CSV table of C-alpha atoms in Angstrom, one decimal:
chain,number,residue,atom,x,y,z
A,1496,UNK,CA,14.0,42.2,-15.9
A,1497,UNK,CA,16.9,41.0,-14.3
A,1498,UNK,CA,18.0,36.9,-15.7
A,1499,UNK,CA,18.5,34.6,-12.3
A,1500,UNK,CA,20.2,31.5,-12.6
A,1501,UNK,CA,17.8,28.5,-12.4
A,1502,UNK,CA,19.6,25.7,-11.0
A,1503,UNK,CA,18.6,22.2,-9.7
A,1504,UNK,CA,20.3,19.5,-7.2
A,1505,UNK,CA,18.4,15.7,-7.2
A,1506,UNK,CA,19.1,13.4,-4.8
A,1507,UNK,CA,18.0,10.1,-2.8
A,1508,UNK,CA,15.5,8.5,-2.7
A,1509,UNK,CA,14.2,9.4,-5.7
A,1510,UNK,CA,14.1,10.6,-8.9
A,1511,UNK,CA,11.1,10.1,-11.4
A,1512,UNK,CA,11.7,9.4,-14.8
A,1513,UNK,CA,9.4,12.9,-15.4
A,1514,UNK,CA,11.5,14.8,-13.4
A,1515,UNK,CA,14.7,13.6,-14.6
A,1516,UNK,CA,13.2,14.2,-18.6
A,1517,UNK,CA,12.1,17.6,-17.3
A,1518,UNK,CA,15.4,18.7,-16.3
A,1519,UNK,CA,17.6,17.1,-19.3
A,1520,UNK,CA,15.0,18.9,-21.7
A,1521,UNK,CA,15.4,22.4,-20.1
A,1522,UNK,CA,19.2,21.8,-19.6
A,1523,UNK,CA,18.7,23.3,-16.0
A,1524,UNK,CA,22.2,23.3,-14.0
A,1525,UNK,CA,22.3,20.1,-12.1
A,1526,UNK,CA,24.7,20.0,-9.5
A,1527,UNK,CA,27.1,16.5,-9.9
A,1528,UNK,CA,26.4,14.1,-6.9
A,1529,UNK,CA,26.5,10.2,-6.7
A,1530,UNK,CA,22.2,10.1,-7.9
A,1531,UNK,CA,22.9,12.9,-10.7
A,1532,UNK,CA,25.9,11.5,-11.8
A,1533,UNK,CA,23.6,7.7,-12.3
A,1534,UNK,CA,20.8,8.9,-13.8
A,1535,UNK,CA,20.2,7.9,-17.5
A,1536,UNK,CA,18.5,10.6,-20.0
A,1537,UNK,CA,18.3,10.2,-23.7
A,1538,UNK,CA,19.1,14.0,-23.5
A,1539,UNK,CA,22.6,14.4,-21.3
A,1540,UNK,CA,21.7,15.9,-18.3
A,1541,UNK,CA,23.4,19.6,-17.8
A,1542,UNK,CA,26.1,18.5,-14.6
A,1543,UNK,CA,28.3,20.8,-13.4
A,1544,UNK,CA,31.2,20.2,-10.9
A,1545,UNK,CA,30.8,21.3,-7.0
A,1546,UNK,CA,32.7,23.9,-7.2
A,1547,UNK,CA,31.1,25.3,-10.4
A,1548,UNK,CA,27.8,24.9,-8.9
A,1549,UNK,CA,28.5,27.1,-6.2
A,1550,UNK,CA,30.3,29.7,-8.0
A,1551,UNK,CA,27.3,29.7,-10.5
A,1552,UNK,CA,25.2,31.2,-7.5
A,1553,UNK,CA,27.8,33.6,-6.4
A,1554,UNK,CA,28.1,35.2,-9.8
A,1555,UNK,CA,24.4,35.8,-10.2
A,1556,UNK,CA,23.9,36.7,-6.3
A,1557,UNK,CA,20.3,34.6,-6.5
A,1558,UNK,CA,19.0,31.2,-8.0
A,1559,UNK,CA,15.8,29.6,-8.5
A,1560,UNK,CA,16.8,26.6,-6.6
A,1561,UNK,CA,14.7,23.3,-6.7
A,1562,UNK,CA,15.8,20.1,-4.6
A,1563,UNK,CA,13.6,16.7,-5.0
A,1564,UNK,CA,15.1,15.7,-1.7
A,1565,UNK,CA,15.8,17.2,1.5
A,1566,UNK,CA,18.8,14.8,1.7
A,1567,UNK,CA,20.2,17.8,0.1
A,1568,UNK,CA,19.7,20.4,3.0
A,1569,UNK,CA,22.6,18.8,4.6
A,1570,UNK,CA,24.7,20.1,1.4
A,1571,UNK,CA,23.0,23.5,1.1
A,1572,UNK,CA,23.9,24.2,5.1
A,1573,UNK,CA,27.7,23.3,4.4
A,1574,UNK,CA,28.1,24.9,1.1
A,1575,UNK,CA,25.6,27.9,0.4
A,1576,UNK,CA,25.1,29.9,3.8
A,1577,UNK,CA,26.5,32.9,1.4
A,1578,UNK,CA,22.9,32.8,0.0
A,1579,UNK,CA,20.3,32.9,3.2
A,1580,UNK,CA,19.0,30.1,2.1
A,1581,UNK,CA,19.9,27.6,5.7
A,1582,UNK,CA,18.0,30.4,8.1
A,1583,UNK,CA,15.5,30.4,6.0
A,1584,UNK,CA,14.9,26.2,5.6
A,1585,UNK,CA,15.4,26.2,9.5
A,1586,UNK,CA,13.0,28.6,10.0
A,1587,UNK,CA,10.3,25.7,8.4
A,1588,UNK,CA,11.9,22.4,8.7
A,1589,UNK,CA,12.3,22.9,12.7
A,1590,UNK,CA,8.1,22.4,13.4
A,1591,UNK,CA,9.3,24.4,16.6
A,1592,UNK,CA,10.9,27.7,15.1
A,1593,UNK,CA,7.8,27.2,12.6
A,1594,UNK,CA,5.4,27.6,15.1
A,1595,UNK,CA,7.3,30.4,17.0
A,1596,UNK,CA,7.5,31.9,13.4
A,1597,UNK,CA,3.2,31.9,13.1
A,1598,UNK,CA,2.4,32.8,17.0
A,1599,UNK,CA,1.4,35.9,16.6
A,1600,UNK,CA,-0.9,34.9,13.4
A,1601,UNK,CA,-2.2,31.7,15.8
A,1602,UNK,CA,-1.6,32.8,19.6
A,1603,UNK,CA,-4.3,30.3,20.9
A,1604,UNK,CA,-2.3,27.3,19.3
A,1605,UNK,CA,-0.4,25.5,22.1
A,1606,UNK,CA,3.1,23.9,21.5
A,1607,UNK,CA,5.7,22.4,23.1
A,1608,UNK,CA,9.4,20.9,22.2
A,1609,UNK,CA,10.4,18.1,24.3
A,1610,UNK,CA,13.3,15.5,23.6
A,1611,UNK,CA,13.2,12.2,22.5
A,1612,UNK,CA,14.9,11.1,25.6
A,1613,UNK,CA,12.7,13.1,28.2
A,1614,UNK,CA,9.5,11.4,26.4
A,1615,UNK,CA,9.1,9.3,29.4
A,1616,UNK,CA,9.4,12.4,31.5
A,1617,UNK,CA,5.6,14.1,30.1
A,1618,UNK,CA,3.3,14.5,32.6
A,1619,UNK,CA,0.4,13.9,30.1
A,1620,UNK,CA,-2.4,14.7,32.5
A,1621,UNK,CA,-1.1,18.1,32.2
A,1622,UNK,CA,-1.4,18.9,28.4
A,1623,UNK,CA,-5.0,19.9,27.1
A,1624,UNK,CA,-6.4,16.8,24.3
A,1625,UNK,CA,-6.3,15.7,22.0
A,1626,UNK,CA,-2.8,17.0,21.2
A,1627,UNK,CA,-0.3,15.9,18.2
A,1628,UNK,CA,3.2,14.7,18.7
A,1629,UNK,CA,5.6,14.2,16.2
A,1630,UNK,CA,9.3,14.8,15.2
A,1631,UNK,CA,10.3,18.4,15.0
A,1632,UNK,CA,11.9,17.5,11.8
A,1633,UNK,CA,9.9,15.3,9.8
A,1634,UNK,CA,8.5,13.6,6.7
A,1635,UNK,CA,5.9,11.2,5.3
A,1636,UNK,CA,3.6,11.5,8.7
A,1637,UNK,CA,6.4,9.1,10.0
A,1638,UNK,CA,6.4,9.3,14.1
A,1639,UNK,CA,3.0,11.4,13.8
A,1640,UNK,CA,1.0,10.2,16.8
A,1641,UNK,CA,-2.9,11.7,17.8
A,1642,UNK,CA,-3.2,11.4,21.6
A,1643,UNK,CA,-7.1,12.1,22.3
A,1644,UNK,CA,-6.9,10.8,26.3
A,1645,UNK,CA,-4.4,9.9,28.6
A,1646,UNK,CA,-5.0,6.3,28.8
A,1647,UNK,CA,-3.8,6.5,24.7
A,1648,UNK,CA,0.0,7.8,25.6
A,1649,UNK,CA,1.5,4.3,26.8
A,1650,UNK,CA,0.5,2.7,23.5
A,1651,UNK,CA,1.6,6.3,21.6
A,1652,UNK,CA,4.9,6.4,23.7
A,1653,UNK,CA,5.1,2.5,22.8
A,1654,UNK,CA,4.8,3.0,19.2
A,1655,UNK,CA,7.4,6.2,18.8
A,1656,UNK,CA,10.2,4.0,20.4
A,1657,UNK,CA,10.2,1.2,18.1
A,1658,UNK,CA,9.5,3.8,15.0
A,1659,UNK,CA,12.1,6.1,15.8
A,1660,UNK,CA,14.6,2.6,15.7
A,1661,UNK,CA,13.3,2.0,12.2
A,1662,UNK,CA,13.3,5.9,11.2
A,1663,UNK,CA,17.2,6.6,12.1
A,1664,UNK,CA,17.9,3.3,9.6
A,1665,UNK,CA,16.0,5.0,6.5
A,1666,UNK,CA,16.6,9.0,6.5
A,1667,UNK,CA,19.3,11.2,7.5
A,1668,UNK,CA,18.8,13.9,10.5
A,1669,UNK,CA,17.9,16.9,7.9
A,1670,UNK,CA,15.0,15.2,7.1
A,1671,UNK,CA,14.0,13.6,9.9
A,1672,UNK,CA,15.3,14.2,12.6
A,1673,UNK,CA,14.1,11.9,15.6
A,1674,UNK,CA,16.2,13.5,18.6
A,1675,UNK,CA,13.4,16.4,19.0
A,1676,UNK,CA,10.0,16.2,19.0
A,1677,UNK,CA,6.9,19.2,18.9
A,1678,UNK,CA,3.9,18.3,21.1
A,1679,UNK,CA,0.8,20.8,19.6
A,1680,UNK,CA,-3.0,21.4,20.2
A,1681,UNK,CA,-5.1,19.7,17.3
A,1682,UNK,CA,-5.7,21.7,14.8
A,1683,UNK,CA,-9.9,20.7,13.7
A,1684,UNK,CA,-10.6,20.8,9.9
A,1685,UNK,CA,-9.9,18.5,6.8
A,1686,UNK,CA,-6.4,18.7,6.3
A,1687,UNK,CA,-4.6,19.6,2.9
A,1688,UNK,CA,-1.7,20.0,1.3
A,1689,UNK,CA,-0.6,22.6,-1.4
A,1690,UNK,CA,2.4,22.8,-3.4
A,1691,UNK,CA,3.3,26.5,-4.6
A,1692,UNK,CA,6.4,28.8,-5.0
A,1693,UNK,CA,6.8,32.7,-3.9
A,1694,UNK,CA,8.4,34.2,-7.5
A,1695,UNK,CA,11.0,36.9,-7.4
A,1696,UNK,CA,8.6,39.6,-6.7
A,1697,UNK,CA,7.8,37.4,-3.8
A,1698,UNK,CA,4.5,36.7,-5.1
A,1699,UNK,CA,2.7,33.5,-3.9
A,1700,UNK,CA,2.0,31.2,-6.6
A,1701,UNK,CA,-0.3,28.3,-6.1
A,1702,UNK,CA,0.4,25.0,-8.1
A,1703,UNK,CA,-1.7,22.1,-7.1
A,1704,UNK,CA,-3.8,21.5,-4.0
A,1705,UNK,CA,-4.6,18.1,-2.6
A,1706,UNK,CA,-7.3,17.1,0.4
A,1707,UNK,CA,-5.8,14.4,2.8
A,1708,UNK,CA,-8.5,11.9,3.3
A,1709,UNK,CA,-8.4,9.9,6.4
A,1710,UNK,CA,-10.2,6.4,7.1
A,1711,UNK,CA,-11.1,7.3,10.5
A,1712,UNK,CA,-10.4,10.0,13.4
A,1713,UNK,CA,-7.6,8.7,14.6
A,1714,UNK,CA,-5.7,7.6,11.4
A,1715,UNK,CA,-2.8,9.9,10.5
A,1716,UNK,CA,-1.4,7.7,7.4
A,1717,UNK,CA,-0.7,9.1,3.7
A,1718,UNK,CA,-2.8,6.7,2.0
A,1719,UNK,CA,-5.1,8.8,0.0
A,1720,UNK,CA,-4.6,12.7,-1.2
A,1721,UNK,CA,-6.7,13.7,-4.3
A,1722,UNK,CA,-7.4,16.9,-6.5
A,1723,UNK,CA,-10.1,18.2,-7.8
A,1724,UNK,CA,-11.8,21.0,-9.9
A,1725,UNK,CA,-14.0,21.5,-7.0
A,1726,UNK,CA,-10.9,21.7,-4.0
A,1727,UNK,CA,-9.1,24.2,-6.2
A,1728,UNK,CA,-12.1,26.5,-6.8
A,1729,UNK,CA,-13.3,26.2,-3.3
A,1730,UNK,CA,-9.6,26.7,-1.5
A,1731,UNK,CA,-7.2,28.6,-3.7
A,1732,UNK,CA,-8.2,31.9,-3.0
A,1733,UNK,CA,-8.0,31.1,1.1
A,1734,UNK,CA,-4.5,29.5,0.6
A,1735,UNK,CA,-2.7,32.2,-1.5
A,1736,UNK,CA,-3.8,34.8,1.3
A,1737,UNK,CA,-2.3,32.0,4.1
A,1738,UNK,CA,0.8,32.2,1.7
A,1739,UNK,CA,1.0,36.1,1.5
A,1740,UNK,CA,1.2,36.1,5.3
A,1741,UNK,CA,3.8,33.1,5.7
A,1742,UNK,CA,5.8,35.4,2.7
A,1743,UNK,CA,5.7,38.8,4.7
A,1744,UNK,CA,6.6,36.7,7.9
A,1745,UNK,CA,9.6,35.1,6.7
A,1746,UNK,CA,10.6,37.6,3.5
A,1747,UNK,CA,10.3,34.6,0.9
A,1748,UNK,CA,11.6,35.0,-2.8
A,1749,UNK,CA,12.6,32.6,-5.3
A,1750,UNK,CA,11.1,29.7,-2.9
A,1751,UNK,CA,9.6,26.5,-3.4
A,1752,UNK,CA,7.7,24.5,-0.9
A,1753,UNK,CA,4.8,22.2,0.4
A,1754,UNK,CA,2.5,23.2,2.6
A,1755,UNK,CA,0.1,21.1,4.9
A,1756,UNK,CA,-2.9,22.9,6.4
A,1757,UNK,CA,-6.3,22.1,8.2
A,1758,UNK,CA,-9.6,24.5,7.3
A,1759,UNK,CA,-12.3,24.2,9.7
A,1760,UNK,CA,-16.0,24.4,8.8
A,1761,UNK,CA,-15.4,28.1,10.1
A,1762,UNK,CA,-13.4,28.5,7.2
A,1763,UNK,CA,-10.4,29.4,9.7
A,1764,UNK,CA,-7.1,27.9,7.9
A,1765,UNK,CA,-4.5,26.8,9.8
A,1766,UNK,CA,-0.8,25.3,8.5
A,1767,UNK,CA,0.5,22.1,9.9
A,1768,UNK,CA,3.9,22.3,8.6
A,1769,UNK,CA,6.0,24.2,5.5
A,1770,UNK,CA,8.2,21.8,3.6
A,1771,UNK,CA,11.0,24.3,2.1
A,1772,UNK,CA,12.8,24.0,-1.3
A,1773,UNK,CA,10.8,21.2,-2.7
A,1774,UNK,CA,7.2,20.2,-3.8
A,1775,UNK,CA,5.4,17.1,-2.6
A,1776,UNK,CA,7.9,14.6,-1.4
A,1777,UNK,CA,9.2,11.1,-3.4
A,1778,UNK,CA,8.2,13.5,-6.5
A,1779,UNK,CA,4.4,13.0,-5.9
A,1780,UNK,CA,4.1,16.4,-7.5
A,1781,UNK,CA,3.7,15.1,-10.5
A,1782,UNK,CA,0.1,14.2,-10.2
A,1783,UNK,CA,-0.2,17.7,-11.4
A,1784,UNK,CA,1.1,17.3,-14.9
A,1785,UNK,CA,-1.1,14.0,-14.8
A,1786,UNK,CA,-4.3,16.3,-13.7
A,1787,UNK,CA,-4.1,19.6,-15.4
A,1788,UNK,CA,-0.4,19.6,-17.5
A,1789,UNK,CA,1.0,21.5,-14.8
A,1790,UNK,CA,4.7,20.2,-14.9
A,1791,UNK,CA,5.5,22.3,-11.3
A,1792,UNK,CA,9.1,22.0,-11.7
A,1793,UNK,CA,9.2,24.2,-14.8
A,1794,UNK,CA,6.4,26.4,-13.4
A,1795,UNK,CA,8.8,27.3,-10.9
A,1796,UNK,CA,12.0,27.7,-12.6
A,1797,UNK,CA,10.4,29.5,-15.6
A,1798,UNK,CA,8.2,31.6,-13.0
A,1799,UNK,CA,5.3,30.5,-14.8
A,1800,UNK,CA,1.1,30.9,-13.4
A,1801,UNK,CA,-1.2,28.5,-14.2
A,1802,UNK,CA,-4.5,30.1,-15.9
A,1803,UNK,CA,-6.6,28.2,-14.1
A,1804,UNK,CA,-10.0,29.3,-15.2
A,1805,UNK,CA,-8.8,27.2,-18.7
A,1806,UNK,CA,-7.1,24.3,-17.0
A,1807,UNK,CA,-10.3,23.5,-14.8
A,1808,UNK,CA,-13.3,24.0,-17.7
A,1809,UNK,CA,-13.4,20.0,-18.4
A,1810,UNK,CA,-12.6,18.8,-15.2
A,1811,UNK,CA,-15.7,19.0,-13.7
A,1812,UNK,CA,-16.8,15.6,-11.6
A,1813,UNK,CA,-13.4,13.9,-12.4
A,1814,UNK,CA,-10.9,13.2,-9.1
A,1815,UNK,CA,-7.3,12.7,-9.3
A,1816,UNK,CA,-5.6,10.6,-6.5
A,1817,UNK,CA,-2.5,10.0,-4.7
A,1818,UNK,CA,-2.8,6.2,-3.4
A,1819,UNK,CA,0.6,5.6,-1.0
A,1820,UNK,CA,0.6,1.6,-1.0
A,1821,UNK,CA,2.2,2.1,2.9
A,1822,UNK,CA,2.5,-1.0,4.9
A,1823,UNK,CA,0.5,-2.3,7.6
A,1824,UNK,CA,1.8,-0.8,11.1
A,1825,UNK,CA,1.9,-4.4,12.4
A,1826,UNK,CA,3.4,-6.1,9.7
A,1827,UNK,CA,7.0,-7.2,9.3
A,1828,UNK,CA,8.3,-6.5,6.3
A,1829,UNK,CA,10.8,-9.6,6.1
A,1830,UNK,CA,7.6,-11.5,5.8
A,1831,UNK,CA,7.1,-10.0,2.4
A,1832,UNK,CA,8.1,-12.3,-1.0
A,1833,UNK,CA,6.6,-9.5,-3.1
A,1834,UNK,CA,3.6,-6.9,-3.7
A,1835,UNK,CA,0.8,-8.3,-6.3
A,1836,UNK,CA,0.5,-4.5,-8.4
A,1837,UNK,CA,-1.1,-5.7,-10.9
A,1838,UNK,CA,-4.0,-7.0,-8.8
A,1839,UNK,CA,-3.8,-3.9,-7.7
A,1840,UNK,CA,-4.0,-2.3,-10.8
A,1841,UNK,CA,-7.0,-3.9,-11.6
A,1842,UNK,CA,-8.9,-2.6,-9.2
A,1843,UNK,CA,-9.3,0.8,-10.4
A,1844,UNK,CA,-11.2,2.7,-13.0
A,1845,UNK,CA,-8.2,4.4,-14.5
A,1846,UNK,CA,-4.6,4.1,-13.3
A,1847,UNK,CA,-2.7,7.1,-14.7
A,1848,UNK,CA,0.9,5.9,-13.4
A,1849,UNK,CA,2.4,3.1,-11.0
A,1850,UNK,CA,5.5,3.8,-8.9
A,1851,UNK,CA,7.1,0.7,-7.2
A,1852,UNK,CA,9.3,1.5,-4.6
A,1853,UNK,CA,11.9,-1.3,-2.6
A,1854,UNK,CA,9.8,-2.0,0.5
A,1855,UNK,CA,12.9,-3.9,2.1
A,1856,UNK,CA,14.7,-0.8,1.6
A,1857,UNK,CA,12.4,2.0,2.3
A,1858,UNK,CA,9.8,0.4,4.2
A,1859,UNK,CA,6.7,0.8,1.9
A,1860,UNK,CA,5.9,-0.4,-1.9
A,1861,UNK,CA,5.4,2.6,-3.9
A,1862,UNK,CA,2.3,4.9,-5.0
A,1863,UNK,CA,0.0,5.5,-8.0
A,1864,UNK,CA,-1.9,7.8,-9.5
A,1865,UNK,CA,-5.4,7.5,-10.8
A,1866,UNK,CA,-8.5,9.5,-12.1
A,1867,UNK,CA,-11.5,8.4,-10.7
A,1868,UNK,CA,-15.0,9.9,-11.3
A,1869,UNK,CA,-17.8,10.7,-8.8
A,1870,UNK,CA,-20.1,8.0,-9.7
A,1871,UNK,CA,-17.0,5.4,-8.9
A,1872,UNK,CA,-15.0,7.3,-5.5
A,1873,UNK,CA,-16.2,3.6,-3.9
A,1874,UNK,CA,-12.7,2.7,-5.2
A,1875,UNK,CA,-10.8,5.1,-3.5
A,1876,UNK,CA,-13.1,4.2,0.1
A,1877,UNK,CA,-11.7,0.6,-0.1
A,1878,UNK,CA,-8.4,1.5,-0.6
A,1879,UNK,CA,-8.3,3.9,2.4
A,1880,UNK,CA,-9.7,1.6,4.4
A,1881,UNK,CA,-7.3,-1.6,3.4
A,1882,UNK,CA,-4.8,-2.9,5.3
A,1883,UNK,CA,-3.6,-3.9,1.4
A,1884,UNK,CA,-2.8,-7.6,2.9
A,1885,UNK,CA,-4.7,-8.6,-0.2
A,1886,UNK,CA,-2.0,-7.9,-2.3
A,1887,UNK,CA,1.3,-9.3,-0.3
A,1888,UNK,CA,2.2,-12.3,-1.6
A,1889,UNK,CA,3.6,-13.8,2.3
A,1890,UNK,CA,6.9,-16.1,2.3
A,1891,UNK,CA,6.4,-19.3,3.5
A,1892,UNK,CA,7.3,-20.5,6.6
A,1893,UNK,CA,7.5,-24.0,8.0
A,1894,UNK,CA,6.0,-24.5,11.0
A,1895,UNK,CA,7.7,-26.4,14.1
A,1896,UNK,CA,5.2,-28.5,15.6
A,1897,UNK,CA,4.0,-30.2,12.8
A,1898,UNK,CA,6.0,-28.9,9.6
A,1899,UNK,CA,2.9,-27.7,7.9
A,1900,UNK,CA,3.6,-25.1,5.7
A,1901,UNK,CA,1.5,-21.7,6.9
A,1902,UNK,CA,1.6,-18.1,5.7
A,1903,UNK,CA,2.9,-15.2,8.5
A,1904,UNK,CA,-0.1,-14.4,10.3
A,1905,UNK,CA,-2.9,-17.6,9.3
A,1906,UNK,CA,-3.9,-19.5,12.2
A,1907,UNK,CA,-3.9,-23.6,12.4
């Protein structure tokens, strides 16, 4: 069997301390950046110059590749177009090529790129509802908007304008990109998302799946993803056939990615969109070491399957969750003196692992994971449906008229 390189690049925003322990053990090839170069490991991480990176590649002709980030597409377009690997990334991260890339699979599925600055320009009456429009290169369900009449586009319209100001403050173009955006038929089902790689035979392998819970019709937030004994049984099978199309489609090798999809009660699957080159984002994929000891990043680079027939036998009626502490839509986050986690904490059965993120800086305060068993999922209902304005601890401000002291938001 032929030895391919395995090589690695981490980037902003994000590095967890289990992915940057993962890669100093394995001594994977990291290439030197300003993040790499800061990141402390009790075992020295295995940094290679620029140019030694890239010439690493060339000599072996392919790589298992793995980036934490798509701030790193940027770098991979100006340095390894030698490789395939920039068609290939377009071909998912542009929502538009993607769904040009699946017509023939889903010819009843309408879509439509517009620019940000014809928005106005939509004659709404004229597109069959409820439809989804979003950013043709996006992330984090950021700019996502579900239209269901016409009368809901002025608010929608409303609410892309003042995101898309926030959005080009927080991410570079590669991974969001906020000058395009894909208008699309909704897509009926409960949604999912999978994380999985195709190995060098070009085999799909499947690594974790999680179902997105929403706390109504209409919402289209990240708060709650879990898995489950019970999702993985039910939906694996179904998803590694989706993938073996996808794979013959766009001739994938060697390729990480994360996939979100919609099955209908029909049992017709449907993707949403292919991340390429990384699991779930702001290293979320770790839930599935936390689950089932499936550390995905060396399951990837060591081309490794999980047996999952063992890994599932004493799982059964336990769910693990993915709880984004996002921000209210409405809320301004210079309002915010800080985030009360350990209340938070306390509110659930089992927290498995608390990530606090700088709101100021990137606009929400972090995530956890947690097990949670059927006879207490109440937990998990609360926390979809809070607005989590019980755990902001609000500046002060002083009030004007009568220099009473109130909180952003109280009434007199």
């Amino acid at each position: 069997m032929r030895k391919v390189r395995k090589m690695m690049i981490l980037d902003h925003p994000y590095v967890s301390e289990f992915l940057k322990n993962t890669t100093a053990e394995l001594q994977i090839p990291v290439l030197k950046n300003e993040i790499a170069a800061g990141l402390k490991t009790e075992k020295r991480l295995n940094l290679l110059e620029e140019a030694e990176f890239i010439e690493f590649i060339k000599e072996k002709g392919e790589c298992t590749l793995y980036l934490n980030s798509e701030n790193s597409i940027g770098w991979i377009f100006e340095n390894l177009s030698f490789t395939g690997l920039p068609e290939k990334i377009e071909l998912f991260k542009n929502k538009v090529k993607f769904r040009e890339l699946l017509e023939r699979l889903y010819p009843e599925l309408y879509f439509k790129g517009v620019e940000f600055e014809k928005l106005d320009e939509i004659r709404v009456e004229e597109i069959e509802k409820p439809f989804i429009i979003k950013p043709a290169v996006g992330f984090f369900s950021l700019g996502v908007h579900k239209v269901s009449t016409g009368a809901e586009w002025d608010s929608a319209l409303k609410s892309i304008k003042a995101e898309v100001k926030e959005i080009r403050k927080l991410y570079p173009a590669q991974v969001l990109d906020v000058e395009n955006f894909i208008i699309e038929g909704n897509i009926e089902g409960n949604e999912f998302a999978v994380d999985a790689y195709f190995n060098r035979e070009g085999k799909p392998v499947v690594l974790n799946i999680f179902k997105h819970i929403f706390s109504s019709e209409n919402d289209v937030s990240d708060r709650v993803y879990f898995t489950s004994k019970t999702v993985i049984e039910t939906y694996r099978e179904a998803v590694e056939d989706l993938l073996k199309e996808i794979g013959k489609l766009a001739e994938l090798r060697n390729f990480p990615l994360h996939l979100e999809l919609r099955i209908g009660e029909d049992r017709r699957i449907q993707p949403i969109e292919l991340n390429p080159m990384r699991f779930a984002g702001w290293c979320t994929t770790d839930i599935a070491y936390f689950a089932y000891g499936i550390n995905t990043y060396r399951y990837f680079l060591e081309q490794l399957e999980p047996d999952w027939d063992k890994i599932l036998a004493d799982k059964e009626g336990k769910s693990f969750c993915l709880v984004m502490l996002n921000k209210p839509a409405d809320l301004d986050l210079k309002e915010v003196k800080a985030f009360d986690y350990e209340k938070l904490l306390s509110d659930f059965e089992k927290p498995l692992e608390l990530r606090k993120v700088n709101h100021e800086k990137y606009g929400f305060f972090g995530y956890m994971f947690t097990e949670t068993t059927e006879s207490n999922w109440q937990e998990i209902e609360r926390i979809l449906k809070s607005d989590l304005r019980e755990y902001i601890n609000f500046k002060e401000i002083v009030s004007i008229s009568d220099n009473q002291r109130l909180c952003p938001g109280t009434q007199k």
